[in-house]
GROMACS .gro file of C-alpha atoms in nm:
model
  432
    1MET     CA    1  10.120   8.905   8.339
    2LYS     CA    2  10.449   9.010   8.495
    3LYS     CA    3  10.367   9.028   8.864
    4LYS     CA    4  10.386   8.723   9.084
    5ILE     CA    5  10.012   8.703   9.147
    6TYR     CA    6  10.025   8.368   9.319
    7LEU     CA    7  10.261   8.510   9.581
    8ALA     CA    8  10.005   8.781   9.655
    9MET     CA    9   9.741   8.512   9.682
   10PHE     CA   10   9.969   8.321   9.913
   11ALA     CA   11   9.998   8.623  10.138
   12ALA     CA   12   9.621   8.675  10.134
   13CYS     CA   13   9.546   8.314  10.220
   14PHE     CA   14   9.804   8.328  10.494
   15ALA     CA   15   9.707   8.664  10.641
   16LEU     CA   16   9.603   8.522  10.975
   17THR     CA   17   9.933   8.345  11.030
   18ALA     CA   18  10.233   8.544  11.143
   19SER     CA   19  10.491   8.292  11.026
   20ALA     CA   20  10.506   8.032  10.751
   21CYS     CA   21  10.807   7.855  10.893
   22GLY     CA   22  10.765   7.487  10.974
   23ASP     CA   23  10.963   7.247  11.185
   24GLY     CA   24  10.937   6.946  10.958
   25GLY     CA   25  10.850   6.827  10.611
   26ALA     CA   26  10.542   6.667  10.472
   27VAL     CA   27  10.496   6.469  10.156
   28ILE     CA   28  10.285   6.651   9.902
   29THR     CA   29  10.014   6.422   9.770
   30ASP     CA   30   9.733   6.446   9.520
   31ASN     CA   31   9.492   6.248   9.734
   32THR     CA   32   9.151   6.394   9.644
   33LYS     CA   33   8.993   6.224   9.944
   34THR     CA   34   9.214   6.406  10.193
   35GLU     CA   35   8.970   6.686  10.275
   36GLN     CA   36   8.677   6.446  10.317
   37LYS     CA   37   8.886   6.222  10.542
   38THR     CA   38   8.984   6.524  10.752
   39ASP     CA   39   8.623   6.638  10.784
   40ASP     CA   40   8.519   6.285  10.884
   41LYS     CA   41   8.795   6.273  11.143
   42LYS     CA   42   8.685   6.606  11.291
   43ALA     CA   43   8.329   6.478  11.309
   44GLU     CA   44   8.449   6.174  11.502
   45ILE     CA   45   8.624   6.375  11.775
   46GLY     CA   46   8.383   6.670  11.795
   47THR     CA   47   8.231   6.946  11.589
   48ASN     CA   48   8.383   7.289  11.532
   49ARG     CA   49   8.741   7.177  11.580
   50LEU     CA   50   9.022   7.331  11.382
   51VAL     CA   51   9.235   7.017  11.360
   52SER     CA   52   9.167   6.650  11.292
   53VAL     CA   53   9.345   6.529  11.607
   54GLU     CA   54   9.211   6.514  11.960
   55ASN     CA   55   9.537   6.522  12.157
   56VAL     CA   56   9.701   6.846  12.042
   57ASP     CA   57   9.984   6.812  12.298
   58LYS     CA   58  10.122   6.521  12.098
   59TYR     CA   59  10.187   6.748  11.802
   60ILE     CA   60  10.297   7.081  11.946
   61THR     CA   61  10.455   7.244  12.249
   62ILE     CA   62  10.269   7.570  12.300
   63GLY     CA   63  10.469   7.866  12.430
   64GLU     CA   64  10.366   8.054  12.743
   65TYR     CA   65  10.045   8.239  12.668
   66LYS     CA   66   9.932   8.363  13.011
   67GLY     CA   67  10.104   8.638  13.205
   68LEU     CA   68  10.282   8.794  12.906
   69THR     CA   69  10.418   9.147  12.954
   70LEU     CA   70  10.291   9.369  12.672
   71ASP     CA   71  10.273   9.739  12.587
   72ASN     CA   72   9.959   9.898  12.444
   73THR     CA   73  10.105  10.207  12.278
   74VAL     CA   74   9.852  10.457  12.143
   75ASP     CA   75   9.963  10.736  11.913
   76ALA     CA   76   9.888  11.081  12.055
   77ILE     CA   77   9.678  11.296  11.823
   78THR     CA   78   9.843  11.632  11.757
   79ASP     CA   79   9.704  11.955  11.619
   80ASP     CA   80   9.890  11.877  11.297
   81ASP     CA   81   9.709  11.543  11.273
   82VAL     CA   82   9.374  11.716  11.314
   83GLN     CA   83   9.462  11.978  11.053
   84ALA     CA   84   9.579  11.712  10.808
   85GLN     CA   85   9.246  11.531  10.839
   86ILE     CA   86   9.056  11.857  10.796
   87ASP     CA   87   9.259  11.938  10.484
   88GLU     CA   88   9.173  11.593  10.348
   89ASP     CA   89   8.803  11.650  10.421
   90LEU     CA   90   8.816  11.988  10.250
   91GLN     CA   91   8.980  11.826   9.949
   92GLU     CA   92   8.713  11.554   9.931
   93LYS     CA   93   8.448  11.826   9.915
   94ALA     CA   94   8.636  12.029   9.655
   95GLU     CA   95   8.407  12.195   9.401
   96PRO     CA   96   8.462  12.251   9.028
   97VAL     CA   97   8.609  12.583   8.917
   98SER     CA   98   8.622  12.740   8.572
   99ASP     CA   99   8.959  12.909   8.602
  100GLY     CA  100   9.303  12.756   8.552
  101ALA     CA  101   9.447  12.496   8.790
  102LYS     CA  102   9.680  12.610   9.064
  103ASP     CA  103   9.869  12.458   9.356
  104GLY     CA  104   9.637  12.263   9.586
  105ASP     CA  105   9.369  12.202   9.324
  106LEU     CA  106   9.237  11.852   9.259
  107VAL     CA  107   9.277  11.792   8.886
  108THR     CA  108   9.137  11.508   8.674
  109VAL     CA  109   9.329  11.438   8.355
  110ASN     CA  110   9.364  11.201   8.064
  111TYR     CA  111   9.719  11.160   7.942
  112VAL     CA  112   9.922  10.964   7.690
  113GLY     CA  113  10.298  10.949   7.725
  114THR     CA  114  10.523  10.880   7.429
  115LYS     CA  115  10.894  10.843   7.363
  116ASP     CA  116  10.997  10.913   7.004
  117GLY     CA  117  10.630  10.891   6.911
  118GLN     CA  118  10.576  10.548   7.070
  119THR     CA  119  10.360  10.486   7.377
  120PHE     CA  120  10.508  10.292   7.669
  121ASP     CA  121  10.379  10.086   7.960
  122GLY     CA  122  10.257  10.300   8.249
  123GLY     CA  123  10.250  10.616   8.039
  124THR     CA  124   9.876  10.629   7.971
  125ALA     CA  125   9.579  10.689   8.200
  126ASN     CA  126   9.222  10.818   8.189
  127ASN     CA  127   9.031  11.010   8.457
  128TYR     CA  128   9.338  11.023   8.675
  129ASP     CA  129   9.309  11.242   8.988
  130PHE     CA  130   9.598  11.419   9.159
  131VAL     CA  131   9.649  11.727   9.373
  132VAL     CA  132   9.874  11.984   9.211
  133GLY     CA  133  10.184  12.037   9.422
  134ASP     CA  134  10.156  11.715   9.624
  135GLY     CA  135  10.438  11.549   9.432
  136GLN     CA  136  10.222  11.262   9.312
  137MET     CA  137  10.326  11.331   8.952
  138PHE     CA  138  10.657  11.439   8.799
  139ASP     CA  139  10.742  11.801   8.876
  140GLU     CA  140  10.738  11.901   8.508
  141PHE     CA  141  10.398  11.735   8.470
  142GLU     CA  142  10.245  11.919   8.766
  143ASN     CA  143  10.400  12.251   8.669
  144GLY     CA  144  10.274  12.204   8.314
  145VAL     CA  145   9.917  12.152   8.431
  146ILE     CA  146   9.914  12.479   8.628
  147GLY     CA  147   9.695  12.729   8.445
  148MET     CA  148   9.511  12.466   8.239
  149LYS     CA  149   9.132  12.471   8.246
  150LYS     CA  150   8.872  12.202   8.194
  151GLY     CA  151   8.888  12.088   7.832
  152ASP     CA  152   9.240  12.221   7.769
  153THR     CA  153   9.492  11.994   7.597
  154LYS     CA  154   9.867  12.041   7.616
  155GLU     CA  155  10.190  11.854   7.551
  156ILE     CA  156  10.427  11.845   7.847
  157LYS     CA  157  10.786  11.730   7.826
  158VAL     CA  158  10.913  11.528   8.121
  159LYS     CA  159  11.264  11.400   8.183
  160LEU     CA  160  11.210  11.060   8.339
  161PRO     CA  161  11.420  10.992   8.651
  162ALA     CA  162  11.732  10.779   8.646
  163ASP     CA  163  11.557  10.519   8.861
  164TYR     CA  164  11.247  10.495   8.639
  165GLU     CA  165  11.098  10.144   8.659
  166ASP     CA  166  11.154  10.083   8.287
  167SER     CA  167  11.532  10.097   8.260
  168THR     CA  168  11.515  10.154   7.883
  169LEU     CA  169  11.340  10.486   7.951
  170ALA     CA  170  11.536  10.592   8.259
  171GLY     CA  171  11.682  10.938   8.213
  172GLN     CA  172  11.503  10.984   7.879
  173THR     CA  173  11.264  11.265   7.786
  174ALA     CA  174  10.901  11.168   7.733
  175VAL     CA  175  10.618  11.377   7.594
  176TYR     CA  176  10.280  11.362   7.768
  177LYS     CA  177   9.968  11.476   7.586
  178VAL     CA  178   9.745  11.593   7.870
  179THR     CA  179   9.374  11.679   7.857
  180VAL     CA  180   9.216  11.828   8.169
  181GLN     CA  181   8.879  11.673   8.251
  182ASN     CA  182   8.804  11.870   8.565
  183VAL     CA  183   8.953  12.118   8.809
  184ARG     CA  184   8.822  12.122   9.165
  185ARG     CA  185   8.921  12.354   9.446
  186ALA     CA  186   8.885  12.301   9.820
  187GLY     CA  187   8.682  12.553  10.012
  188LYS     CA  188   8.782  12.744  10.325
  189LEU     CA  189   8.704  12.610  10.671
  190THR     CA  190   8.419  12.827  10.793
  191ASP     CA  191   8.101  12.775  10.993
  192ASP     CA  192   7.909  12.786  10.663
  193TRP     CA  193   8.128  12.514  10.512
  194VAL     CA  194   8.089  12.301  10.827
  195ALA     CA  195   7.711  12.338  10.828
  196LYS     CA  196   7.692  12.252  10.458
  197ASN     CA  197   7.926  11.952  10.454
  198THR     CA  198   7.912  11.794  10.801
  199ASP     CA  199   7.671  11.710  11.082
  200TYR     CA  200   7.802  12.004  11.285
  201THR     CA  201   7.733  12.377  11.281
  202THR     CA  202   8.056  12.542  11.394
  203VAL     CA  203   8.425  12.502  11.317
  204SER     CA  204   8.498  12.433  11.682
  205GLU     CA  205   8.246  12.148  11.701
  206TYR     CA  206   8.378  12.000  11.379
  207GLU     CA  207   8.742  12.019  11.494
  208ASP     CA  208   8.651  11.846  11.821
  209SER     CA  209   8.473  11.569  11.629
  210VAL     CA  210   8.774  11.517  11.403
  211ARG     CA  211   9.006  11.489  11.702
  212SER     CA  212   8.772  11.246  11.876
  213LYS     CA  213   8.747  11.029  11.564
  214LEU     CA  214   9.126  11.021  11.520
  215GLU     CA  215   9.174  10.931  11.885
  216ASP     CA  216   8.926  10.643  11.854
  217GLU     CA  217   9.103  10.518  11.542
  218ALA     CA  218   9.440  10.540  11.719
  219LYS     CA  219   9.307  10.331  12.008
  220GLN     CA  220   9.162  10.070  11.770
  221SER     CA  221   9.486  10.053  11.574
  222ALA     CA  222   9.689  10.013  11.894
  223GLN     CA  223   9.457   9.734  12.008
  224GLU     CA  224   9.512   9.547  11.682
  225VAL     CA  225   9.888   9.584  11.718
  226LEU     CA  226   9.862   9.460  12.076
  227LYS     CA  227   9.669   9.148  11.969
  228ASN     CA  228   9.909   9.079  11.683
  229THR     CA  229  10.206   9.116  11.915
  230ALA     CA  230  10.047   8.883  12.170
  231TRP     CA  231   9.979   8.619  11.905
  232SER     CA  232  10.321   8.654  11.743
  233THR     CA  233  10.489   8.606  12.080
  234VAL     CA  234  10.305   8.279  12.142
  235LEU     CA  235  10.354   8.163  11.784
  236GLU     CA  236  10.729   8.221  11.789
  237ASN     CA  237  10.767   8.044  12.123
  238SER     CA  238  10.570   7.737  12.012
  239GLU     CA  239  10.733   7.436  11.852
  240VAL     CA  240  10.572   7.174  11.631
  241LYS     CA  241  10.675   6.821  11.718
  242GLU     CA  242  10.486   6.657  11.434
  243TYR     CA  243  10.235   6.775  11.175
  244PRO     CA  244   9.906   6.585  11.151
  245GLN     CA  245   9.946   6.456  10.797
  246GLU     CA  246   9.577   6.476  10.711
  247ASP     CA  247   9.561   6.843  10.809
  248LEU     CA  248   9.881   6.918  10.622
  249ASP     CA  249   9.758   6.750  10.304
  250ALA     CA  250   9.424   6.930  10.327
  251ALA     CA  251   9.597   7.267  10.359
  252ILE     CA  252   9.821   7.193  10.059
  253SER     CA  253   9.517   7.093   9.856
  254GLU     CA  254   9.340   7.413   9.962
  255PHE     CA  255   9.629   7.628   9.847
  256LYS     CA  256   9.654   7.450   9.513
  257LYS     CA  257   9.282   7.488   9.450
  258SER     CA  258   9.309   7.861   9.514
  259MET     CA  259   9.586   7.883   9.257
  260GLU     CA  260   9.386   7.675   9.012
  261LEU     CA  261   9.108   7.932   9.032
  262TYR     CA  262   9.353   8.206   8.940
  263ALA     CA  263   9.486   7.995   8.655
  264GLU     CA  264   9.133   7.930   8.531
  265GLN     CA  265   9.058   8.304   8.532
  266ALA     CA  266   9.370   8.353   8.320
  267ASP     CA  267   9.256   8.072   8.089
  268MET     CA  268   9.558   7.860   8.182
  269THR     CA  269   9.634   7.528   8.341
  270LEU     CA  270   9.797   7.544   8.684
  271GLU     CA  271  10.132   7.443   8.533
  272GLU     CA  272  10.106   7.718   8.269
  273PHE     CA  273  10.009   7.970   8.534
  274ILE     CA  274  10.304   7.882   8.757
  275GLU     CA  275  10.539   7.912   8.460
  276SER     CA  276  10.388   8.250   8.364
  277GLN     CA  277  10.490   8.381   8.706
  278GLY     CA  278  10.852   8.292   8.643
  279THR     CA  279  10.837   8.029   8.918
  280SER     CA  280  10.951   7.669   8.904
  281GLN     CA  281  10.732   7.378   9.008
  282ASP     CA  282  10.970   7.306   9.295
  283ASP     CA  283  10.936   7.662   9.423
  284PHE     CA  284  10.559   7.643   9.396
  285ASP     CA  285  10.556   7.315   9.589
  286GLU     CA  286  10.769   7.479   9.856
  287GLN     CA  287  10.520   7.766   9.882
  288CYS     CA  288  10.239   7.512   9.922
  289GLN     CA  289  10.436   7.341  10.196
  290GLN     CA  290  10.510   7.664  10.381
  291TYR     CA  291  10.148   7.773  10.367
  292ALA     CA  292  10.028   7.435  10.494
  293GLU     CA  293  10.278   7.417  10.779
  294GLY     CA  294  10.199   7.771  10.890
  295LYS     CA  295   9.827   7.714  10.881
  296VAL     CA  296   9.840   7.384  11.065
  297LYS     CA  297  10.075   7.526  11.327
  298GLN     CA  298   9.835   7.813  11.386
  299ASN     CA  299   9.538   7.580  11.418
  300LEU     CA  300   9.723   7.350  11.657
  301ILE     CA  301   9.810   7.642  11.887
  302VAL     CA  302   9.459   7.789  11.878
  303GLN     CA  303   9.290   7.454  11.935
  304GLY     CA  304   9.538   7.364  12.209
  305ILE     CA  305   9.472   7.685  12.402
  306MET     CA  306   9.097   7.653  12.355
  307ASP     CA  307   9.106   7.295  12.483
  308ALA     CA  308   9.319   7.389  12.785
  309GLU     CA  309   9.108   7.690  12.880
  310GLY     CA  310   8.762   7.550  12.807
  311LEU     CA  311   8.697   7.789  12.518
  312SER     CA  312   8.484   7.702  12.217
  313LEU     CA  313   8.381   7.843  11.883
  314ASP     CA  314   8.020   7.873  11.991
  315ASP     CA  315   8.052   8.035  12.334
  316LYS     CA  316   7.922   8.388  12.393
  317GLU     CA  317   8.250   8.564  12.319
  318SER     CA  318   8.312   8.365  12.001
  319LEU     CA  319   7.963   8.435  11.870
  320LYS     CA  320   8.021   8.806  11.922
  321LEU     CA  321   8.351   8.783  11.735
  322GLN     CA  322   8.168   8.598  11.460
  323ASN     CA  323   7.921   8.885  11.427
  324ASP     CA  324   8.208   9.134  11.426
  325LEU     CA  325   8.373   8.935  11.147
  326VAL     CA  326   8.053   8.942  10.942
  327GLU     CA  327   8.040   9.321  10.978
  328GLN     CA  328   8.408   9.364  10.904
  329MET     CA  329   8.384   9.156  10.586
  330GLY     CA  330   8.072   9.343  10.472
  331ALA     CA  331   7.860   9.028  10.458
  332SER     CA  332   7.485   9.022  10.509
  333GLY     CA  333   7.516   8.740  10.761
  334ILE     CA  334   7.716   8.438  10.866
  335ALA     CA  335   7.556   8.227  10.592
  336GLU     CA  336   7.696   8.456  10.322
  337LEU     CA  337   8.038   8.452  10.486
  338VAL     CA  338   8.042   8.073  10.499
  339SER     CA  339   7.914   8.049  10.143
  340THR     CA  340   8.185   8.283  10.016
  341TYR     CA  341   8.487   8.171  10.217
  342GLY     CA  342   8.393   7.832  10.362
  343GLN     CA  343   8.319   7.713  10.713
  344ASP     CA  344   8.685   7.635  10.786
  345TYR     CA  345   8.787   7.995  10.713
  346VAL     CA  346   8.518   8.130  10.946
  347ASN     CA  347   8.609   7.884  11.223
  348GLU     CA  348   8.980   7.953  11.193
  349SER     CA  349   8.929   8.329  11.192
  350VAL     CA  350   8.697   8.328  11.494
  351GLY     CA  351   8.921   8.083  11.679
  352LEU     CA  352   9.229   8.298  11.630
  353LEU     CA  353   9.048   8.615  11.735
  354ARG     CA  354   8.909   8.436  12.042
  355VAL     CA  355   9.253   8.318  12.150
  356GLU     CA  356   9.413   8.657  12.084
  357ASP     CA  357   9.156   8.818  12.313
  358PHE     CA  358   9.222   8.555  12.578
  359ILE     CA  359   9.599   8.609  12.565
  360VAL     CA  360   9.560   8.988  12.598
  361LYS     CA  361   9.311   8.961  12.884
  362ASN     CA  362   9.554   8.739  13.072
  363ALA     CA  363   9.859   8.955  13.004
  364SER     CA  364  10.019   9.235  13.203
  365VAL     CA  365   9.953   9.531  12.973
  366SER     CA  366  10.116   9.873  13.016
  367GLU     CA  367   9.918  10.158  12.863
  368LYS     CA  368  10.144  10.409  12.691
  369ILE     CA  369  10.118  10.709  12.463
  370ALA     CA  370  10.346  10.769  12.166
  371TYR     CA  371  10.421  11.126  12.072
  372GLY     CA  372  10.638  11.097  11.765
  373ASP     CA  373  10.940  10.887  11.860
  374ALA     CA  374  10.888  10.955  12.229
  375ILE     CA  375  10.684  10.708  12.434
  376GLY     CA  376  10.546  10.776  12.780
  377VAL     CA  377  10.265  10.680  13.015
  378ASP     CA  378  10.072  10.990  12.912
  379ALA     CA  379  10.068  11.235  12.625
  380GLU     CA  380  10.208  11.524  12.830
  381ALA     CA  381  10.508  11.323  12.946
  382ALA     CA  382  10.569  11.191  12.596
  383ALA     CA  383  10.542  11.541  12.453
  384LYS     CA  384  10.794  11.669  12.707
  385ASN     CA  385  11.029  11.386  12.621
  386ALA     CA  386  10.998  11.469  12.253
  387GLU     CA  387  11.056  11.838  12.326
  388GLN     CA  388  11.362  11.756  12.536
  389ASP     CA  389  11.499  11.531  12.262
  390THR     CA  390  11.461  11.820  12.018
  391LYS     CA  391  11.637  12.058  12.257
  392ASP     CA  392  11.918  11.810  12.314
  393ALA     CA  393  11.963  11.774  11.939
  394GLU     CA  394  11.965  12.153  11.897
  395ASN     CA  395  12.213  12.194  12.181
  396ALA     CA  396  12.438  11.930  12.029
  397GLU     CA  397  12.415  12.101  11.692
  398ASN     CA  398  12.490  12.440  11.851
  399ALA     CA  399  12.785  12.290  12.037
  400ASP     CA  400  12.922  12.149  11.713
  401SER     CA  401  12.868  12.485  11.546
  402ALA     CA  402  13.045  12.666  11.830
  403SER     CA  403  13.331  12.421  11.809
  404ASP     CA  404  13.357  12.477  11.435
  405GLU     CA  405  13.355  12.853  11.489
  406ALA     CA  406  13.627  12.819  11.753
  407ASP     CA  407  13.835  12.611  11.514
  408THR     CA  408  13.781  12.872  11.244
  409SER     CA  409  13.876  13.148  11.485
  410ASP     CA  410  14.194  12.965  11.585
  411SER     CA  411  14.271  12.908  11.222
  412ASN     CA  412  14.220  13.277  11.143
  413SER     CA  413  14.439  13.369  11.439
  414ASP     CA  414  14.711  13.140  11.310
  415ASP     CA  415  14.675  13.291  10.965
  416SER     CA  416  14.704  13.639  11.116
  417ASP     CA  417  15.026  13.543  11.294
  418ILE     CA  418  15.162  13.405  10.967
  419ASP     CA  419  15.068  13.724  10.785
  420GLU     CA  420  15.244  13.936  11.050
  421ASN     CA  421  15.556  13.722  11.023
  422LEU     CA  422  15.549  13.758  10.646
  423GLU     CA  423  15.509  14.132  10.677
  424ASP     CA  424  15.806  14.149  10.914
  425GLU     CA  425  16.015  13.942  10.676
  426LEU     CA  426  15.911  14.150  10.377
  427GLY     CA  427  15.972  14.471  10.568
  428THR     CA  428  16.319  14.349  10.663
  429GLU     CA  429  16.395  14.261  10.301
  430GLU     CA  430  16.283  14.606  10.186
  431VAL     CA  431  16.504  14.773  10.447
  432GLU     CA  432  16.792  14.562  10.338
   0.00000   0.00000   0.00000
């Protein structure tokens, strides 16, 4: 196990928090009663709260969250975008062929790579799919597969790049024994293909549906970016005065328990697991601390805004967000979600989403369209800006080229004058 799995777990646990930075330190304890004490405290001051304290203002100064100025920038969908999606759809519906593979074909292979007869990490795979010519594999590998049919086996020599991940093999020549399992080829976009593979009957209808789908996805993506930006702005402008110790300890315990599960799956103790990741105990403790501080800061901000604005986890908007979360996570219902991830996770997720929506609704949002690097209030304006940028770049390049030509011309002129002078001198010497 070479990868730092616990760091990935840390990122996953902390996905809802934009920053893990804290403003103070907390003592890490092994108090097994911490979580129960926190739950009891929450019960005392009200159900469905994200923190164990009632007066959030004592612990955090929340940054301005109403009246923010934000941009909702939606990517314009171009003809190239539509064509790229169509090409992908065609590839997904590729059908087996009996002839040899060629550029653009989807090929399934088994391969075993060796160096001096010995296999090496990352050099073996079964039922591996790649599109010939897409650059997913080494050039020699892809070129070697061209012409191979299903069932064919061939040895292909590949010079591994100088930056190959295994430095002992970098720049060396490896031999891959390749067996083709399948060769599939994408069809042509016709009305017949559309009728056979989609819910539409003509190419035009299908193209319109692809564009519409991509535009919807672009809007959804932009909305997510907008919410994340809104939350990040408030998060960065908020300052923790003091961490509620019970909440901090509970978050640390939560993180450690998650890591213990990973250790158990690897048949290790937590200490052995930490060591296997090449991480010291002090570094692990610091990660626990960062996770806890980030989580508690998030919960303080969310709870503080909800308290100030009269929001709750069981109002109409929150219940809708809860249902959306169930659908997004692929759960059968809220009971399954709670059973899998815990009530705290569900509450914290819904609370954050509820507050993000509130911040956006109370912000001054400018709707913009992005066309490449150009951004405008509409696609046409953005496209014109992009076109003008291209023209400006071409004009600048032409100007540089003209300048270079002028310099070359002047240089040639100077050379001509020198040649004439030399001829005069030589002529004079010959006369003499």
